[in-house]
PDB file of C-alpha atoms in Angstrom:
ATOM      1  CA  MET A  84      81.194 108.452  39.361  1.00  0.00           C
ATOM      2  CA  GLN A  85      82.619 110.466  42.254  1.00  0.00           C
ATOM      3  CA  PRO A  86      84.890 113.360  41.014  1.00  0.00           C
ATOM      4  CA  THR A  87      88.592 112.848  41.485  1.00  0.00           C
ATOM      5  CA  HIS A  88      90.567 114.962  43.950  1.00  0.00           C
ATOM      6  CA  ARG A  89      92.230 116.624  41.088  1.00  0.00           C
ATOM      7  CA  SER A  90      89.027 117.433  39.296  1.00  0.00           C
ATOM      8  CA  THR A  91      87.739 119.223  42.356  1.00  0.00           C
ATOM      9  CA  GLU A  92      90.899 121.122  42.838  1.00  0.00           C
ATOM     10  CA  MET A  93      90.574 122.348  39.295  1.00  0.00           C
ATOM     11  CA  ASP A  94      86.923 123.341  39.759  1.00  0.00           C
ATOM     12  CA  ASP A  95      87.944 125.183  42.869  1.00  0.00           C
ATOM     13  CA  THR A  96      90.697 127.065  40.916  1.00  0.00           C
ATOM     14  CA  ILE A  97      88.226 127.972  38.209  1.00  0.00           C
ATOM     15  CA  ASP A  98      85.865 129.289  40.503  1.00  0.00           C
ATOM     16  CA  ALA A  99      88.442 131.408  42.282  1.00  0.00           C
ATOM     17  CA  VAL A 100      89.648 132.788  39.060  1.00  0.00           C
ATOM     18  CA  ARG A 101      86.121 133.700  37.948  1.00  0.00           C
ATOM     19  CA  ALA A 102      85.397 135.205  41.392  1.00  0.00           C
ATOM     20  CA  ASP A 103      88.488 137.375  41.163  1.00  0.00           C
ATOM     21  CA  ARG A 104      87.861 138.537  37.794  1.00  0.00           C
ATOM     22  CA  GLU A 105      84.322 139.483  38.776  1.00  0.00           C
ATOM     23  CA  LEU A 106      85.724 141.460  41.788  1.00  0.00           C
ATOM     24  CA  LYS A 107      88.331 143.391  39.545  1.00  0.00           C
ATOM     25  CA  THR A 108      85.405 144.055  37.165  1.00  0.00           C
ATOM     26  CA  THR A 109      83.365 145.541  39.943  1.00  0.00           C
ATOM     27  CA  HIS A 110      86.423 147.483  41.362  1.00  0.00           C
ATOM     28  CA  ARG A 111      87.222 148.926  37.913  1.00  0.00           C
ATOM     29  CA  ALA A 112      83.434 150.162  37.447  1.00  0.00           C
ATOM     30  CA  MET A 113      83.364 151.687  40.755  1.00  0.00           C
ATOM     31  CA  TRP A 114      86.619 153.749  40.294  1.00  0.00           C
ATOM     32  CA  ALA A 115      85.175 154.991  36.970  1.00  0.00           C
ATOM     33  CA  LEU A 116      82.133 156.273  38.634  1.00  0.00           C
ATOM     34  CA  GLY A 117      81.892 160.164  39.297  1.00  0.00           C
ATOM     35  CA  ASP A 118      84.969 162.073  38.611  1.00  0.00           C
ATOM     36  CA  TYR A 119      88.029 160.652  40.681  1.00  0.00           C
ATOM     37  CA  PRO A 120      90.371 162.955  38.638  1.00  0.00           C
ATOM     38  CA  ALA A 121      88.570 166.106  39.877  1.00  0.00           C
ATOM     39  CA  VAL A 122      88.999 164.770  43.542  1.00  0.00           C
ATOM     40  CA  ALA A 123      92.766 164.161  42.962  1.00  0.00           C
ATOM     41  CA  THR A 124      93.138 167.702  41.455  1.00  0.00           C
ATOM     42  CA  ASP A 125      90.825 169.793  43.520  1.00  0.00           C
ATOM     43  CA  VAL A 126      91.036 168.083  46.841  1.00  0.00           C
ATOM     44  CA  ILE A 127      94.282 166.080  47.476  1.00  0.00           C
ATOM     45  CA  ALA A 128      96.640 167.574  44.909  1.00  0.00           C
ATOM     46  CA  ASP A 129      99.396 168.002  47.633  1.00  0.00           C
ATOM     47  CA  LEU A 130      99.611 164.269  48.217  1.00  0.00           C
ATOM     48  CA  GLY A 131     101.346 163.101  45.124  1.00  0.00           C
ATOM     49  CA  PRO A 132     104.226 165.658  45.377  1.00  0.00           C
ATOM     50  CA  ALA A 133     104.519 164.806  49.126  1.00  0.00           C
ATOM     51  CA  LEU A 134     104.961 161.192  48.256  1.00  0.00           C
ATOM     52  CA  VAL A 135     107.530 162.019  45.235  1.00  0.00           C
ATOM     53  CA  ARG A 136     109.747 164.036  47.684  1.00  0.00           C
ATOM     54  CA  ALA A 137     109.477 161.392  50.450  1.00  0.00           C
ATOM     55  CA  SER A 138     110.395 158.631  47.850  1.00  0.00           C
ATOM     56  CA  ARG A 139     113.458 160.750  46.654  1.00  0.00           C
ATOM     57  CA  VAL A 140     112.795 160.473  43.143  1.00  0.00           C
ATOM     58  CA  ARG A 141     115.681 161.707  40.856  1.00  0.00           C
ATOM     59  CA  PRO A 142     116.058 162.502  37.385  1.00  0.00           C
ATOM     60  CA  GLY A 143     116.702 159.457  35.260  1.00  0.00           C
ATOM     61  CA  ASP A 144     115.049 157.117  37.890  1.00  0.00           C
ATOM     62  CA  ARG A 145     112.603 154.417  36.518  1.00  0.00           C
ATOM     63  CA  VAL A 146     109.598 154.875  38.432  1.00  0.00           C
ATOM     64  CA  LEU A 147     106.186 152.945  38.666  1.00  0.00           C
ATOM     65  CA  ASP A 148     103.119 154.590  40.219  1.00  0.00           C
ATOM     66  CA  VAL A 149     100.874 151.765  41.121  1.00  0.00           C
ATOM     67  CA  ALA A 150      97.129 152.340  41.271  1.00  0.00           C
ATOM     68  CA  ALA A 151      97.902 155.737  39.670  1.00  0.00           C
ATOM     69  CA  GLY A 152      94.549 156.947  38.768  1.00  0.00           C
ATOM     70  CA  SER A 153      94.898 160.030  36.871  1.00  0.00           C
ATOM     71  CA  GLY A 154      98.573 160.573  37.925  1.00  0.00           C
ATOM     72  CA  ASN A 155      98.598 162.501  41.246  1.00  0.00           C
ATOM     73  CA  ALA A 156     102.167 161.141  41.761  1.00  0.00           C
ATOM     74  CA  ALA A 157     103.085 160.015  38.404  1.00  0.00           C
ATOM     75  CA  ILE A 158     102.987 163.431  36.867  1.00  0.00           C
ATOM     76  CA  PRO A 159     105.010 165.111  39.572  1.00  0.00           C
ATOM     77  CA  ALA A 160     107.465 162.324  39.424  1.00  0.00           C
ATOM     78  CA  ALA A 161     107.885 162.933  35.475  1.00  0.00           C
ATOM     79  CA  LEU A 162     108.350 166.836  36.193  1.00  0.00           C
ATOM     80  CA  SER A 163     111.382 165.735  38.506  1.00  0.00           C
ATOM     81  CA  GLY A 164     112.980 164.109  35.533  1.00  0.00           C
ATOM     82  CA  ALA A 165     112.190 160.415  35.991  1.00  0.00           C
ATOM     83  CA  SER A 166     111.097 158.026  33.533  1.00  0.00           C
ATOM     84  CA  VAL A 167     107.422 157.169  34.747  1.00  0.00           C
ATOM     85  CA  VAL A 168     104.863 154.440  34.231  1.00  0.00           C
ATOM     86  CA  ALA A 169     101.467 154.973  35.491  1.00  0.00           C
ATOM     87  CA  GLY A 170      99.634 151.705  36.055  1.00  0.00           C
ATOM     88  CA  ASP A 171      95.803 151.526  37.017  1.00  0.00           C
ATOM     89  CA  LEU A 172      93.111 148.950  36.924  1.00  0.00           C
ATOM     90  CA  THR A 173      90.835 151.500  35.639  1.00  0.00           C
ATOM     91  CA  PRO A 174      92.273 153.057  32.391  1.00  0.00           C
ATOM     92  CA  GLU A 175      89.136 155.140  32.094  1.00  0.00           C
ATOM     93  CA  LEU A 176      90.984 157.590  34.463  1.00  0.00           C
ATOM     94  CA  PHE A 177      93.962 157.863  32.146  1.00  0.00           C
ATOM     95  CA  ASP A 178      92.324 160.456  29.668  1.00  0.00           C
ATOM     96  CA  ALA A 179      92.266 163.221  32.354  1.00  0.00           C
ATOM     97  CA  GLY A 180      95.735 162.275  33.412  1.00  0.00           C
ATOM     98  CA  ARG A 181      97.076 162.583  29.800  1.00  0.00           C
ATOM     99  CA  ARG A 182      95.510 166.043  29.559  1.00  0.00           C
ATOM    100  CA  ARG A 183      96.785 166.995  32.809  1.00  0.00           C
ATOM    101  CA  ALA A 184     100.333 165.886  31.973  1.00  0.00           C
ATOM    102  CA  ALA A 185     100.230 167.485  28.585  1.00  0.00           C
ATOM    103  CA  GLU A 186      99.118 170.926  30.267  1.00  0.00           C
ATOM    104  CA  LEU A 187     102.274 170.610  32.439  1.00  0.00           C
ATOM    105  CA  GLY A 188     104.754 169.126  30.054  1.00  0.00           C
ATOM    106  CA  ALA A 189     105.140 165.806  31.769  1.00  0.00           C
ATOM    107  CA  GLU A 190     105.754 162.775  29.818  1.00  0.00           C
ATOM    108  CA  VAL A 191     104.179 159.583  31.510  1.00  0.00           C
ATOM    109  CA  GLU A 192     103.465 156.094  30.094  1.00  0.00           C
ATOM    110  CA  TRP A 193     100.003 154.950  30.931  1.00  0.00           C
ATOM    111  CA  ARG A 194      99.503 151.191  31.395  1.00  0.00           C
ATOM    112  CA  GLU A 195      96.329 149.164  32.341  1.00  0.00           C
ATOM    113  CA  ALA A 196      97.640 147.163  35.318  1.00  0.00           C
ATOM    114  CA  ASP A 197      96.125 145.107  38.151  1.00  0.00           C
ATOM    115  CA  ALA A 198      98.185 145.992  41.407  1.00  0.00           C
ATOM    116  CA  GLU A 199      97.931 142.170  42.440  1.00  0.00           C
ATOM    117  CA  ALA A 200      99.417 140.862  39.071  1.00  0.00           C
ATOM    118  CA  MET A 201     101.226 143.705  37.420  1.00  0.00           C
ATOM    119  CA  PRO A 202     102.505 143.216  33.724  1.00  0.00           C
ATOM    120  CA  PHE A 203     106.078 144.359  34.531  1.00  0.00           C
ATOM    121  CA  ALA A 204     109.172 142.658  34.947  1.00  0.00           C
ATOM    122  CA  ASP A 205     111.077 141.431  38.234  1.00  0.00           C
ATOM    123  CA  ASN A 206     113.316 144.286  39.572  1.00  0.00           C
ATOM    124  CA  GLU A 207     112.195 146.646  36.817  1.00  0.00           C
ATOM    125  CA  PHE A 208     111.865 150.012  38.690  1.00  0.00           C
ATOM    126  CA  ASP A 209     114.106 152.062  40.782  1.00  0.00           C
ATOM    127  CA  THR A 210     111.007 153.450  42.631  1.00  0.00           C
ATOM    128  CA  VAL A 211     107.585 151.978  43.166  1.00  0.00           C
ATOM    129  CA  MET A 212     105.155 154.151  44.826  1.00  0.00           C
ATOM    130  CA  SER A 213     101.613 154.413  45.387  1.00  0.00           C
ATOM    131  CA  CYS A 214      99.326 157.460  46.583  1.00  0.00           C
ATOM    132  CA  VAL A 215      96.200 156.345  48.193  1.00  0.00           C
ATOM    133  CA  GLY A 216      95.962 153.826  45.508  1.00  0.00           C
ATOM    134  CA  VAL A 217      97.128 150.362  46.185  1.00  0.00           C
ATOM    135  CA  MET A 218      95.481 150.403  49.454  1.00  0.00           C
ATOM    136  CA  PHE A 219      92.070 149.742  47.696  1.00  0.00           C
ATOM    137  CA  ALA A 220      93.440 146.619  46.148  1.00  0.00           C
ATOM    138  CA  PRO A 221      91.293 144.039  48.044  1.00  0.00           C
ATOM    139  CA  HIS A 222      93.978 141.524  48.685  1.00  0.00           C
ATOM    140  CA  HIS A 223      96.948 143.062  50.617  1.00  0.00           C
ATOM    141  CA  GLN A 224      99.562 140.424  50.684  1.00  0.00           C
ATOM    142  CA  GLU A 225      99.221 139.937  46.739  1.00  0.00           C
ATOM    143  CA  SER A 226      99.724 143.707  46.160  1.00  0.00           C
ATOM    144  CA  ALA A 227     102.551 144.111  48.709  1.00  0.00           C
ATOM    145  CA  ASP A 228     104.353 141.046  46.924  1.00  0.00           C
ATOM    146  CA  GLU A 229     103.968 142.812  43.706  1.00  0.00           C
ATOM    147  CA  LEU A 230     105.411 145.854  44.859  1.00  0.00           C
ATOM    148  CA  VAL A 231     108.419 144.156  46.170  1.00  0.00           C
ATOM    149  CA  ARG A 232     108.749 141.935  42.909  1.00  0.00           C
ATOM    150  CA  VAL A 233     108.992 144.924  40.534  1.00  0.00           C
ATOM    151  CA  CYS A 234     111.313 147.045  42.530  1.00  0.00           C
ATOM    152  CA  ARG A 235     114.944 146.503  41.844  1.00  0.00           C
ATOM    153  CA  PRO A 236     117.252 145.374  44.931  1.00  0.00           C
ATOM    154  CA  GLY A 237     118.165 148.763  46.776  1.00  0.00           C
ATOM    155  CA  GLY A 238     115.374 150.536  45.112  1.00  0.00           C
ATOM    156  CA  THR A 239     112.501 152.508  47.095  1.00  0.00           C
ATOM    157  CA  ILE A 240     109.022 151.519  47.859  1.00  0.00           C
ATOM    158  CA  GLY A 241     107.114 154.751  48.892  1.00  0.00           C
ATOM    159  CA  LEU A 242     103.358 154.405  50.051  1.00  0.00           C
ATOM    160  CA  LEU A 243     100.805 157.077  51.145  1.00  0.00           C
ATOM    161  CA  SER A 244      97.686 155.719  52.661  1.00  0.00           C
ATOM    162  CA  TRP A 245      94.744 156.965  54.600  1.00  0.00           C
ATOM    163  CA  THR A 246      94.774 155.934  58.251  1.00  0.00           C
ATOM    164  CA  PRO A 247      91.954 154.086  60.035  1.00  0.00           C
ATOM    165  CA  GLU A 248      91.601 156.786  62.666  1.00  0.00           C
ATOM    166  CA  GLY A 249      91.924 159.661  60.143  1.00  0.00           C
ATOM    167  CA  PHE A 250      88.989 161.364  58.304  1.00  0.00           C
ATOM    168  CA  ILE A 251      88.790 159.051  55.174  1.00  0.00           C
ATOM    169  CA  GLY A 252      89.295 155.935  57.319  1.00  0.00           C
ATOM    170  CA  GLN A 253      86.299 157.096  59.391  1.00  0.00           C
ATOM    171  CA  MET A 254      84.289 157.937  56.357  1.00  0.00           C
ATOM    172  CA  PHE A 255      84.681 154.242  55.130  1.00  0.00           C
ATOM    173  CA  ALA A 256      83.712 153.077  58.555  1.00  0.00           C
ATOM    174  CA  THR A 257      80.612 155.229  58.394  1.00  0.00           C
ATOM    175  CA  MET A 258      79.731 153.911  55.113  1.00  0.00           C
ATOM    176  CA  LYS A 259      80.140 150.268  55.672  1.00  0.00           C
ATOM    177  CA  PRO A 260      76.875 149.550  57.391  1.00  0.00           C
ATOM    178  CA  TYR A 261      75.307 150.895  54.032  1.00  0.00           C
ATOM    179  CA  ALA A 262      77.608 149.035  51.565  1.00  0.00           C
ATOM    180  CA  PRO A 263      77.103 145.499  50.305  1.00  0.00           C
ATOM    181  CA  PRO A 264      79.252 142.896  52.224  1.00  0.00           C
ATOM    182  CA  PRO A 265      82.775 142.654  51.051  1.00  0.00           C
ATOM    183  CA  PRO A 266      83.786 139.634  49.080  1.00  0.00           C
ATOM    184  CA  PRO A 267      85.488 136.918  50.890  1.00  0.00           C
ATOM    185  CA  GLY A 268      89.237 137.568  51.446  1.00  0.00           C
ATOM    186  CA  ALA A 269      88.937 141.327  50.818  1.00  0.00           C
ATOM    187  CA  GLN A 270      90.619 143.347  53.500  1.00  0.00           C
ATOM    188  CA  PRO A 271      89.682 146.873  54.472  1.00  0.00           C
ATOM    189  CA  PRO A 272      91.738 149.765  52.623  1.00  0.00           C
ATOM    190  CA  PRO A 273      92.631 151.755  55.629  1.00  0.00           C
ATOM    191  CA  LEU A 274      94.673 148.909  57.105  1.00  0.00           C
ATOM    192  CA  TRP A 275      97.670 150.171  54.882  1.00  0.00           C
ATOM    193  CA  GLY A 276      97.553 153.206  57.132  1.00  0.00           C
ATOM    194  CA  ARG A 277      98.729 151.133  59.846  1.00  0.00           C
ATOM    195  CA  GLU A 278     102.710 150.910  60.023  1.00  0.00           C
ATOM    196  CA  ASP A 279     102.508 147.430  61.624  1.00  0.00           C
ATOM    197  CA  HIS A 280     100.160 146.076  58.962  1.00  0.00           C
ATOM    198  CA  VAL A 281     102.420 147.314  56.170  1.00  0.00           C
ATOM    199  CA  ARG A 282     105.585 146.115  58.027  1.00  0.00           C
ATOM    200  CA  ALA A 283     103.997 142.454  58.362  1.00  0.00           C
ATOM    201  CA  LEU A 284     103.194 142.447  54.547  1.00  0.00           C
ATOM    202  CA  PHE A 285     106.660 143.308  53.505  1.00  0.00           C
ATOM    203  CA  GLY A 286     108.452 141.187  56.083  1.00  0.00           C
ATOM    204  CA  HIS A 287     112.243 140.902  55.884  1.00  0.00           C
ATOM    205  CA  ARG A 288     112.228 141.831  52.132  1.00  0.00           C
ATOM    206  CA  VAL A 289     112.662 145.516  52.897  1.00  0.00           C
ATOM    207  CA  THR A 290     114.883 147.544  55.233  1.00  0.00           C
ATOM    208  CA  ASP A 291     115.266 151.238  56.162  1.00  0.00           C
ATOM    209  CA  VAL A 292     111.466 151.634  56.909  1.00  0.00           C
ATOM    210  CA  VAL A 293     110.601 155.250  57.600  1.00  0.00           C
ATOM    211  CA  ALA A 294     106.822 155.858  58.655  1.00  0.00           C
ATOM    212  CA  THR A 295     105.461 159.099  59.539  1.00  0.00           C
ATOM    213  CA  ARG A 296     101.544 160.220  60.016  1.00  0.00           C
ATOM    214  CA  ARG A 297     100.949 163.514  58.541  1.00  0.00           C
ATOM    215  CA  THR A 298      97.753 165.450  57.575  1.00  0.00           C
ATOM    216  CA  VAL A 299      96.550 167.172  54.463  1.00  0.00           C
ATOM    217  CA  ARG A 300      94.689 170.409  54.934  1.00  0.00           C
ATOM    218  CA  ILE A 301      91.126 170.424  53.361  1.00  0.00           C
ATOM    219  CA  ASP A 302      89.612 173.739  52.961  1.00  0.00           C
ATOM    220  CA  GLN A 303      87.680 173.692  49.570  1.00  0.00           C
ATOM    221  CA  PHE A 304      84.243 173.118  51.079  1.00  0.00           C
ATOM    222  CA  ARG A 305      82.041 175.866  52.590  1.00  0.00           C
ATOM    223  CA  THR A 306      80.044 173.535  54.858  1.00  0.00           C
ATOM    224  CA  PRO A 307      79.985 169.882  55.729  1.00  0.00           C
ATOM    225  CA  GLU A 308      77.016 169.329  53.698  1.00  0.00           C
ATOM    226  CA  ASP A 309      78.992 170.676  50.570  1.00  0.00           C
ATOM    227  CA  PHE A 310      81.778 168.143  51.310  1.00  0.00           C
ATOM    228  CA  ARG A 311      79.129 165.235  51.495  1.00  0.00           C
ATOM    229  CA  ASP A 312      77.312 166.435  48.199  1.00  0.00           C
ATOM    230  CA  TYR A 313      80.694 166.667  46.500  1.00  0.00           C
ATOM    231  CA  PHE A 314      81.856 163.195  47.334  1.00  0.00           C
ATOM    232  CA  LYS A 315      78.353 161.859  46.603  1.00  0.00           C
ATOM    233  CA  THR A 316      78.779 162.870  42.993  1.00  0.00           C
ATOM    234  CA  ARG A 317      82.473 162.336  42.383  1.00  0.00           C
ATOM    235  CA  TYR A 318      83.877 159.634  44.523  1.00  0.00           C
ATOM    236  CA  GLY A 319      83.428 156.244  43.303  1.00  0.00           C
ATOM    237  CA  PRO A 320      83.075 154.451  46.585  1.00  0.00           C
ATOM    238  CA  THR A 321      80.733 156.954  47.952  1.00  0.00           C
ATOM    239  CA  ILE A 322      78.624 156.721  44.858  1.00  0.00           C
ATOM    240  CA  ALA A 323      78.666 153.240  44.872  1.00  0.00           C
ATOM    241  CA  VAL A 324      77.347 152.981  48.433  1.00  0.00           C
ATOM    242  CA  TYR A 325      74.511 155.426  47.706  1.00  0.00           C
ATOM    243  CA  ARG A 326      73.644 153.324  44.692  1.00  0.00           C
ATOM    244  CA  ASN A 327      73.232 150.194  47.032  1.00  0.00           C
ATOM    245  CA  ILE A 328      70.595 151.903  49.158  1.00  0.00           C
ATOM    246  CA  ALA A 329      69.027 153.961  46.517  1.00  0.00           C
ATOM    247  CA  ASP A 330      65.826 152.298  46.756  1.00  0.00           C
ATOM    248  CA  ASP A 331      65.504 153.084  50.575  1.00  0.00           C
ATOM    249  CA  PRO A 332      64.892 156.700  51.010  1.00  0.00           C
ATOM    250  CA  ALA A 333      65.165 156.492  54.808  1.00  0.00           C
ATOM    251  CA  ARG A 334      68.584 154.913  54.732  1.00  0.00           C
ATOM    252  CA  VAL A 335      69.785 157.668  52.192  1.00  0.00           C
ATOM    253  CA  ALA A 336      68.594 160.378  54.542  1.00  0.00           C
ATOM    254  CA  GLU A 337      70.477 158.592  57.306  1.00  0.00           C
ATOM    255  CA  LEU A 338      73.746 158.252  55.468  1.00  0.00           C
ATOM    256  CA  ASP A 339      73.460 161.951  54.319  1.00  0.00           C
ATOM    257  CA  HIS A 340      73.281 162.903  57.902  1.00  0.00           C
ATOM    258  CA  GLU A 341      76.139 160.728  59.291  1.00  0.00           C
ATOM    259  CA  LEU A 342      78.597 161.860  56.394  1.00  0.00           C
ATOM    260  CA  ALA A 343      77.904 165.590  57.259  1.00  0.00           C
ATOM    261  CA  ASP A 344      78.089 164.876  60.935  1.00  0.00           C
ATOM    262  CA  LEU A 345      81.436 163.179  60.299  1.00  0.00           C
ATOM    263  CA  ALA A 346      82.748 166.279  58.541  1.00  0.00           C
ATOM    264  CA  ARG A 347      81.268 168.545  61.233  1.00  0.00           C
ATOM    265  CA  ARG A 348      83.354 166.634  63.833  1.00  0.00           C
ATOM    266  CA  PHE A 349      86.442 166.948  61.932  1.00  0.00           C
ATOM    267  CA  ASP A 350      85.798 170.617  61.007  1.00  0.00           C
ATOM    268  CA  HIS A 351      87.916 173.310  62.896  1.00  0.00           C
ATOM    269  CA  GLY A 352      87.282 175.990  60.644  1.00  0.00           C
ATOM    270  CA  THR A 353      85.561 179.428  61.269  1.00  0.00           C
ATOM    271  CA  GLY A 354      83.291 180.544  58.601  1.00  0.00           C
ATOM    272  CA  SER A 355      84.039 177.700  56.287  1.00  0.00           C
ATOM    273  CA  THR A 356      84.726 174.069  56.636  1.00  0.00           C
ATOM    274  CA  VAL A 357      88.571 173.071  57.184  1.00  0.00           C
ATOM    275  CA  MET A 358      89.478 169.687  57.877  1.00  0.00           C
ATOM    276  CA  ASN A 359      92.932 167.701  58.405  1.00  0.00           C
ATOM    277  CA  TRP A 360      92.971 164.326  56.955  1.00  0.00           C
ATOM    278  CA  GLU A 361      95.404 161.960  58.380  1.00  0.00           C
ATOM    279  CA  TYR A 362      97.605 159.599  56.253  1.00  0.00           C
ATOM    280  CA  LEU A 363     100.568 157.389  56.793  1.00  0.00           C
ATOM    281  CA  LEU A 364     103.605 158.207  54.682  1.00  0.00           C
ATOM    282  CA  LEU A 365     106.095 155.101  54.457  1.00  0.00           C
ATOM    283  CA  THR A 366     108.994 154.300  52.591  1.00  0.00           C
ATOM    284  CA  ALA A 367     111.400 151.438  52.621  1.00  0.00           C
ATOM    285  CA  ARG A 368     114.295 150.045  50.667  1.00  0.00           C
ATOM    286  CA  LYS A 369     114.090 146.582  49.071  1.00  0.00           C
ATOM    287  CA  TRP A 370     116.828 144.151  50.108  1.00  0.00           C
TER     288      TRP A 370
END
């Protein structure tokens, strides 16, 4: 007996759900590798406060930090007097965030949440923001739809994303040949660093879009090799790429050279490594 059209559609749906679940499990495991909270605190601590300021978070606002990690933006938002929920697919990052929040006297609610299917009500938040977080969700349109859905009419959506041309965008381009192929439908994270891409994702559902390219100064590393070795042991995506080629010493050596060379090309310091990492800061108001 030939399968009916309906049963074929059902099988396709089941397969799609299973593939999505496996993909999210892989993403969760990747970000749990290494020590992303250390990266957020030691290297890019300035980014969260910059996003909070640009989003004009005010005391009493209900704020959602999407793909919050250990709270790089959620904690400064809470310190400004807002009521903040930090959501992330990888709750393993929350313990470090809770400790940091307690040290600073910030009250944050931590919730496991997939950026592509968030467990929050429509129009629930005054401000919905993400600091180099939602850009790593694989399906950009689904994530953008969720950002709009949970933001109240007239509320603010604020995003800070690495640009394709900036250092981190170029780092991902450097690592791509050494990484496993992306799953079907997954889009490159640095696309969120292109204003036209983000505008297309939101469409006519937002207004008052303000987008600026800025840089964050990175001066914590003595040499380009120090940067490379730090990210090899602490940054989940880099760790995952090295694991993919771990049984090929020649490929490992090639990637070692390419990452250090990339940092060297961006280095404008004298005596120690200083880089400016470019990002797109975009805010919009929901209709």
